[in-house]
Amino acid sequence: MAKPAGNRNMGLLKSVEGRALSKKMGDDQKKQPAGPAPYFHKDCMSNILLWLPLESLPSSRFVCKPWYNIINSRTFIESHFCRSESVLIFLKSISRGRSYPYSTPYPFPMTSIPEEGNTFSVEVALLQSNLKTVPIFGPHIAGSSSKFFIQFMEFKDRKIKVGKYNVSCLGNIRATCNGLILLDNHVKKGLIVMNPVTRKLIALPLGTLCDYLKESYGFALNHVTGDYKLVHLFRDEFEYVTCETLDLATRSWRAVNGPSFGLFNWFGHAPVSAIGALHWIPQLDNSDFIVSMEVENERFHRIPLPQSCTTHDRVMEMGGLLCFVTHEDLNIDIWNLKSVHEGIWTKQYSITKGSLIDMVPLFSLRISGDVIFRRKEDGSFHAYDFKSEVMREFEMDKDCNESLGSYLPHVNSLHSWTPSHYVSD
């Protein structure tokens, strides 16, 4: 029996509406941008990206525009920095020519490793940023007798692992700050500030030319202005310790009033940045004070120590404070200083188990809070866990079995020296 005309018309109408709805849904899907961003809230995507391995973050920026904006935002960079653990950064010789950095007195032989084809060269990148056509194997690059990989040591689960940036350079690492490093510039006499993770770099003029053993470079963030600052102490021809500073915002050196005469006998230890100042131990042994320079107003202070500083004692940043780690018989005492102006030290802790007289404190892990020591006798690394009150020795990775020379505390980050590198949140 034939269906009534009204039913046929109703079915036809539903069929047309169904096709129109399907077409609209298909058009809406085509209009949505590609990539995972439409399916996740921005904050959710940011939390997921924070879990990516360090080596994956720079390349992940180019997956899609939403990821690029997230990873380059100030909020993401600060969140990543807050959860990044401290490491030790160092140079490892590439097997070509001499095994010691330019004018740097390394006390131990450095091992050599072959250079890989995908290595990022600091000097080549610097030349490419200044010239349209770059002779990759020109005299500035091939003429140097020493070349190094920039690497870092991670301390985790009682093991030391060597991490690689696949970045090479010709110059020595002078200082570090918030993931940025200060390098010698061997392309043109000067300095380089670089982030080895993002591989962004900038060339800076050299401070007053001086013998390596008669100068010290400090690198710090001015928390008042948000600008990074270099501090250069050096002995002039009359043996006075003179000071000059450079703000990365202006890229020019200017002379400032230096410390009082006679405070410094040597520049053997790199300065420590803490509580808004840079701090030096000015004597090789038996120093009764430290010399501090406030980063914001560039004033120097002589701050007495709670007890005389010996060969194996150091100052370090720990939990936002300046700490003096000193040996007292077979114990290791830790004192902290909250303010440069007050100059009052408070005894925070005394390590009574597992400490040895030749343990040199290197730095404090910013997440776990453990203090890392290195023994002078055998070069072994140890960590003191304040929660369990136990000193533990680290098992060393095969890549760091031999002594590698000087180490500097560092934090792998995405930070830049200029706000223009950040994307607005």
PDB file of N, CA, C and O in Angstrom, residues 314-352:
ATOM      1  N   ARG A 314      83.511  26.947  52.094  1.00  0.00           N
ATOM      2  CA  ARG A 314      82.954  27.733  50.998  1.00  0.00           C
ATOM      3  C   ARG A 314      81.694  28.474  51.450  1.00  0.00           C
ATOM      4  O   ARG A 314      81.087  28.144  52.469  1.00  0.00           O
ATOM      5  N   VAL A 315      81.287  29.466  50.636  1.00  0.00           N
ATOM      6  CA  VAL A 315      79.964  30.067  50.772  1.00  0.00           C
ATOM      7  C   VAL A 315      79.132  29.594  49.587  1.00  0.00           C
ATOM      8  O   VAL A 315      79.659  29.326  48.499  1.00  0.00           O
ATOM      9  N   MET A 316      77.806  29.491  49.778  1.00  0.00           N
ATOM     10  CA  MET A 316      76.910  29.038  48.724  1.00  0.00           C
ATOM     11  C   MET A 316      75.515  29.588  48.969  1.00  0.00           C
ATOM     12  O   MET A 316      75.178  29.995  50.090  1.00  0.00           O
ATOM     13  N   GLU A 317      74.707  29.598  47.920  1.00  0.00           N
ATOM     14  CA  GLU A 317      73.299  29.951  48.050  1.00  0.00           C
ATOM     15  C   GLU A 317      72.532  28.697  48.438  1.00  0.00           C
ATOM     16  O   GLU A 317      72.733  27.629  47.874  1.00  0.00           O
ATOM     17  N   MET A 318      71.656  28.816  49.415  1.00  0.00           N
ATOM     18  CA  MET A 318      70.913  27.656  49.904  1.00  0.00           C
ATOM     19  C   MET A 318      69.558  28.124  50.429  1.00  0.00           C
ATOM     20  O   MET A 318      69.490  28.878  51.399  1.00  0.00           O
ATOM     21  N   GLY A 319      68.503  27.712  49.753  1.00  0.00           N
ATOM     22  CA  GLY A 319      67.159  28.078  50.189  1.00  0.00           C
ATOM     23  C   GLY A 319      66.903  29.567  50.195  1.00  0.00           C
ATOM     24  O   GLY A 319      66.158  30.078  51.033  1.00  0.00           O
ATOM     25  N   GLY A 320      67.523  30.296  49.272  1.00  0.00           N
ATOM     26  CA  GLY A 320      67.333  31.741  49.200  1.00  0.00           C
ATOM     27  C   GLY A 320      68.228  32.537  50.120  1.00  0.00           C
ATOM     28  O   GLY A 320      68.183  33.780  50.109  1.00  0.00           O
ATOM     29  N   LEU A 321      69.057  31.876  50.924  1.00  0.00           N
ATOM     30  CA  LEU A 321      69.962  32.554  51.848  1.00  0.00           C
ATOM     31  C   LEU A 321      71.409  32.319  51.437  1.00  0.00           C
ATOM     32  O   LEU A 321      71.711  31.420  50.644  1.00  0.00           O
ATOM     33  N   LEU A 322      72.313  33.138  51.978  1.00  0.00           N
ATOM     34  CA  LEU A 322      73.736  32.887  51.805  1.00  0.00           C
ATOM     35  C   LEU A 322      74.196  32.007  52.961  1.00  0.00           C
ATOM     36  O   LEU A 322      73.930  32.309  54.125  1.00  0.00           O
ATOM     37  N   CYS A 323      74.870  30.913  52.638  1.00  0.00           N
ATOM     38  CA  CYS A 323      75.333  29.987  53.676  1.00  0.00           C
ATOM     39  C   CYS A 323      76.849  29.872  53.663  1.00  0.00           C
ATOM     40  O   CYS A 323      77.478  29.881  52.599  1.00  0.00           O
ATOM     41  N   PHE A 324      77.419  29.781  54.850  1.00  0.00           N
ATOM     42  CA  PHE A 324      78.841  29.543  55.033  1.00  0.00           C
ATOM     43  C   PHE A 324      78.994  28.118  55.566  1.00  0.00           C
ATOM     44  O   PHE A 324      78.512  27.795  56.647  1.00  0.00           O
ATOM     45  N   VAL A 325      79.634  27.254  54.764  1.00  0.00           N
ATOM     46  CA  VAL A 325      79.815  25.844  55.129  1.00  0.00           C
ATOM     47  C   VAL A 325      81.258  25.667  55.552  1.00  0.00           C
ATOM     48  O   VAL A 325      82.184  25.810  54.745  1.00  0.00           O
ATOM     49  N   THR A 326      81.465  25.345  56.827  1.00  0.00           N
ATOM     50  CA  THR A 326      82.814  25.329  57.395  1.00  0.00           C
ATOM     51  C   THR A 326      83.066  24.046  58.180  1.00  0.00           C
ATOM     52  O   THR A 326      82.140  23.445  58.748  1.00  0.00           O
ATOM     53  N   HIS A 327      84.330  23.608  58.205  1.00  0.00           N
ATOM     54  CA  HIS A 327      84.716  22.400  58.934  1.00  0.00           C
ATOM     55  C   HIS A 327      85.145  22.765  60.359  1.00  0.00           C
ATOM     56  O   HIS A 327      85.947  23.685  60.556  1.00  0.00           O
ATOM     57  N   GLU A 328      84.597  22.046  61.303  1.00  0.00           N
ATOM     58  CA  GLU A 328      84.951  22.217  62.711  1.00  0.00           C
ATOM     59  C   GLU A 328      85.322  20.837  63.247  1.00  0.00           C
ATOM     60  O   GLU A 328      84.447  20.016  63.536  1.00  0.00           O
ATOM     61  N   ASP A 329      86.630  20.576  63.332  1.00  0.00           N
ATOM     62  CA  ASP A 329      87.125  19.229  63.656  1.00  0.00           C
ATOM     63  C   ASP A 329      86.586  18.258  62.608  1.00  0.00           C
ATOM     64  O   ASP A 329      86.828  18.443  61.434  1.00  0.00           O
ATOM     65  N   LEU A 330      85.847  17.206  63.035  1.00  0.00           N
ATOM     66  CA  LEU A 330      85.284  16.252  62.087  1.00  0.00           C
ATOM     67  C   LEU A 330      83.842  16.576  61.724  1.00  0.00           C
ATOM     68  O   LEU A 330      83.202  15.834  60.965  1.00  0.00           O
ATOM     69  N   ASN A 331      83.324  17.663  62.247  1.00  0.00           N
ATOM     70  CA  ASN A 331      81.964  18.086  61.915  1.00  0.00           C
ATOM     71  C   ASN A 331      81.985  19.160  60.829  1.00  0.00           C
ATOM     72  O   ASN A 331      83.004  19.814  60.587  1.00  0.00           O
ATOM     73  N   ILE A 332      80.843  19.335  60.161  1.00  0.00           N
ATOM     74  CA  ILE A 332      80.674  20.404  59.177  1.00  0.00           C
ATOM     75  C   ILE A 332      79.507  21.273  59.629  1.00  0.00           C
ATOM     76  O   ILE A 332      78.376  20.789  59.743  1.00  0.00           O
ATOM     77  N   ASP A 333      79.787  22.544  59.910  1.00  0.00           N
ATOM     78  CA  ASP A 333      78.755  23.468  60.367  1.00  0.00           C
ATOM     79  C   ASP A 333      78.261  24.326  59.209  1.00  0.00           C
ATOM     80  O   ASP A 333      79.035  24.721  58.327  1.00  0.00           O
ATOM     81  N   ILE A 334      76.964  24.612  59.225  1.00  0.00           N
ATOM     82  CA  ILE A 334      76.346  25.442  58.192  1.00  0.00           C
ATOM     83  C   ILE A 334      75.711  26.662  58.853  1.00  0.00           C
ATOM     84  O   ILE A 334      74.814  26.530  59.688  1.00  0.00           O
ATOM     85  N   TRP A 335      76.198  27.839  58.482  1.00  0.00           N
ATOM     86  CA  TRP A 335      75.691  29.104  58.985  1.00  0.00           C
ATOM     87  C   TRP A 335      74.965  29.829  57.857  1.00  0.00           C
ATOM     88  O   TRP A 335      75.368  29.738  56.695  1.00  0.00           O
ATOM     89  N   ASN A 336      73.908  30.586  58.192  1.00  0.00           N
ATOM     90  CA  ASN A 336      73.239  31.347  57.143  1.00  0.00           C
ATOM     91  C   ASN A 336      73.192  32.830  57.464  1.00  0.00           C
ATOM     92  O   ASN A 336      73.231  33.245  58.619  1.00  0.00           O
ATOM     93  N   LEU A 337      73.128  33.618  56.389  1.00  0.00           N
ATOM     94  CA  LEU A 337      73.073  35.075  56.477  1.00  0.00           C
ATOM     95  C   LEU A 337      71.849  35.540  55.698  1.00  0.00           C
ATOM     96  O   LEU A 337      71.699  35.249  54.511  1.00  0.00           O
ATOM     97  N   LYS A 338      70.960  36.294  56.358  1.00  0.00           N
ATOM     98  CA  LYS A 338      69.724  36.733  55.735  1.00  0.00           C
ATOM     99  C   LYS A 338      69.841  38.111  55.099  1.00  0.00           C
ATOM    100  O   LYS A 338      69.110  38.419  54.161  1.00  0.00           O
ATOM    101  N   SER A 339      70.762  38.931  55.583  1.00  0.00           N
ATOM    102  CA  SER A 339      70.839  40.305  55.096  1.00  0.00           C
ATOM    103  C   SER A 339      72.284  40.792  55.083  1.00  0.00           C
ATOM    104  O   SER A 339      73.035  40.568  56.038  1.00  0.00           O
ATOM    105  N   VAL A 340      72.651  41.462  53.989  1.00  0.00           N
ATOM    106  CA  VAL A 340      73.986  42.044  53.887  1.00  0.00           C
ATOM    107  C   VAL A 340      74.156  43.168  54.904  1.00  0.00           C
ATOM    108  O   VAL A 340      75.222  43.325  55.516  1.00  0.00           O
ATOM    109  N   HIS A 341      73.122  43.954  55.127  1.00  0.00           N
ATOM    110  CA  HIS A 341      73.222  45.109  56.020  1.00  0.00           C
ATOM    111  C   HIS A 341      73.333  44.691  57.480  1.00  0.00           C
ATOM    112  O   HIS A 341      74.080  45.310  58.255  1.00  0.00           O
ATOM    113  N   GLU A 342      72.612  43.655  57.879  1.00  0.00           N
ATOM    114  CA  GLU A 342      72.688  43.206  59.274  1.00  0.00           C
ATOM    115  C   GLU A 342      73.994  42.491  59.552  1.00  0.00           C
ATOM    116  O   GLU A 342      74.601  42.671  60.614  1.00  0.00           O
ATOM    117  N   GLY A 343      74.430  41.655  58.612  1.00  0.00           N
ATOM    118  CA  GLY A 343      75.699  40.945  58.780  1.00  0.00           C
ATOM    119  C   GLY A 343      75.707  39.957  59.932  1.00  0.00           C
ATOM    120  O   GLY A 343      76.768  39.668  60.499  1.00  0.00           O
ATOM    121  N   ILE A 344      74.532  39.420  60.283  1.00  0.00           N
ATOM    122  CA  ILE A 344      74.430  38.493  61.421  1.00  0.00           C
ATOM    123  C   ILE A 344      74.292  37.059  60.905  1.00  0.00           C
ATOM    124  O   ILE A 344      73.342  36.736  60.186  1.00  0.00           O
ATOM    125  N   TRP A 345      75.240  36.198  61.282  1.00  0.00           N
ATOM    126  CA  TRP A 345      75.208  34.791  60.895  1.00  0.00           C
ATOM    127  C   TRP A 345      74.480  33.968  61.957  1.00  0.00           C
ATOM    128  O   TRP A 345      74.672  34.182  63.151  1.00  0.00           O
ATOM    129  N   THR A 346      73.662  33.016  61.504  1.00  0.00           N
ATOM    130  CA  THR A 346      72.946  32.113  62.398  1.00  0.00           C
ATOM    131  C   THR A 346      73.318  30.680  62.071  1.00  0.00           C
ATOM    132  O   THR A 346      73.263  30.277  60.901  1.00  0.00           O
ATOM    133  N   LYS A 347      73.721  29.920  63.088  1.00  0.00           N
ATOM    134  CA  LYS A 347      74.072  28.526  62.862  1.00  0.00           C
ATOM    135  C   LYS A 347      72.811  27.725  62.573  1.00  0.00           C
ATOM    136  O   LYS A 347      71.918  27.614  63.416  1.00  0.00           O
ATOM    137  N   GLN A 348      72.755  27.151  61.370  1.00  0.00           N
ATOM    138  CA  GLN A 348      71.553  26.465  60.929  1.00  0.00           C
ATOM    139  C   GLN A 348      71.618  24.961  61.169  1.00  0.00           C
ATOM    140  O   GLN A 348      70.629  24.335  61.525  1.00  0.00           O
ATOM    141  N   TYR A 349      72.804  24.383  60.976  1.00  0.00           N
ATOM    142  CA  TYR A 349      72.903  22.928  61.057  1.00  0.00           C
ATOM    143  C   TYR A 349      74.344  22.508  61.332  1.00  0.00           C
ATOM    144  O   TYR A 349      75.288  23.241  61.021  1.00  0.00           O
ATOM    145  N   SER A 350      74.482  21.323  61.893  1.00  0.00           N
ATOM    146  CA  SER A 350      75.799  20.733  62.116  1.00  0.00           C
ATOM    147  C   SER A 350      75.766  19.281  61.643  1.00  0.00           C
ATOM    148  O   SER A 350      74.963  18.478  62.127  1.00  0.00           O
ATOM    149  N   ILE A 351      76.610  18.973  60.653  1.00  0.00           N
ATOM    150  CA  ILE A 351      76.694  17.608  60.116  1.00  0.00           C
ATOM    151  C   ILE A 351      77.707  16.834  60.954  1.00  0.00           C
ATOM    152  O   ILE A 351      78.897  17.153  60.967  1.00  0.00           O
ATOM    153  N   THR A 352      77.231  15.824  61.642  1.00  0.00           N
ATOM    154  CA  THR A 352      78.088  15.058  62.551  1.00  0.00           C
ATOM    155  C   THR A 352      78.343  13.636  62.074  1.00  0.00           C
ATOM    156  O   THR A 352      79.165  12.937  62.652  1.00  0.00           O
TER     157      THR A 352
END
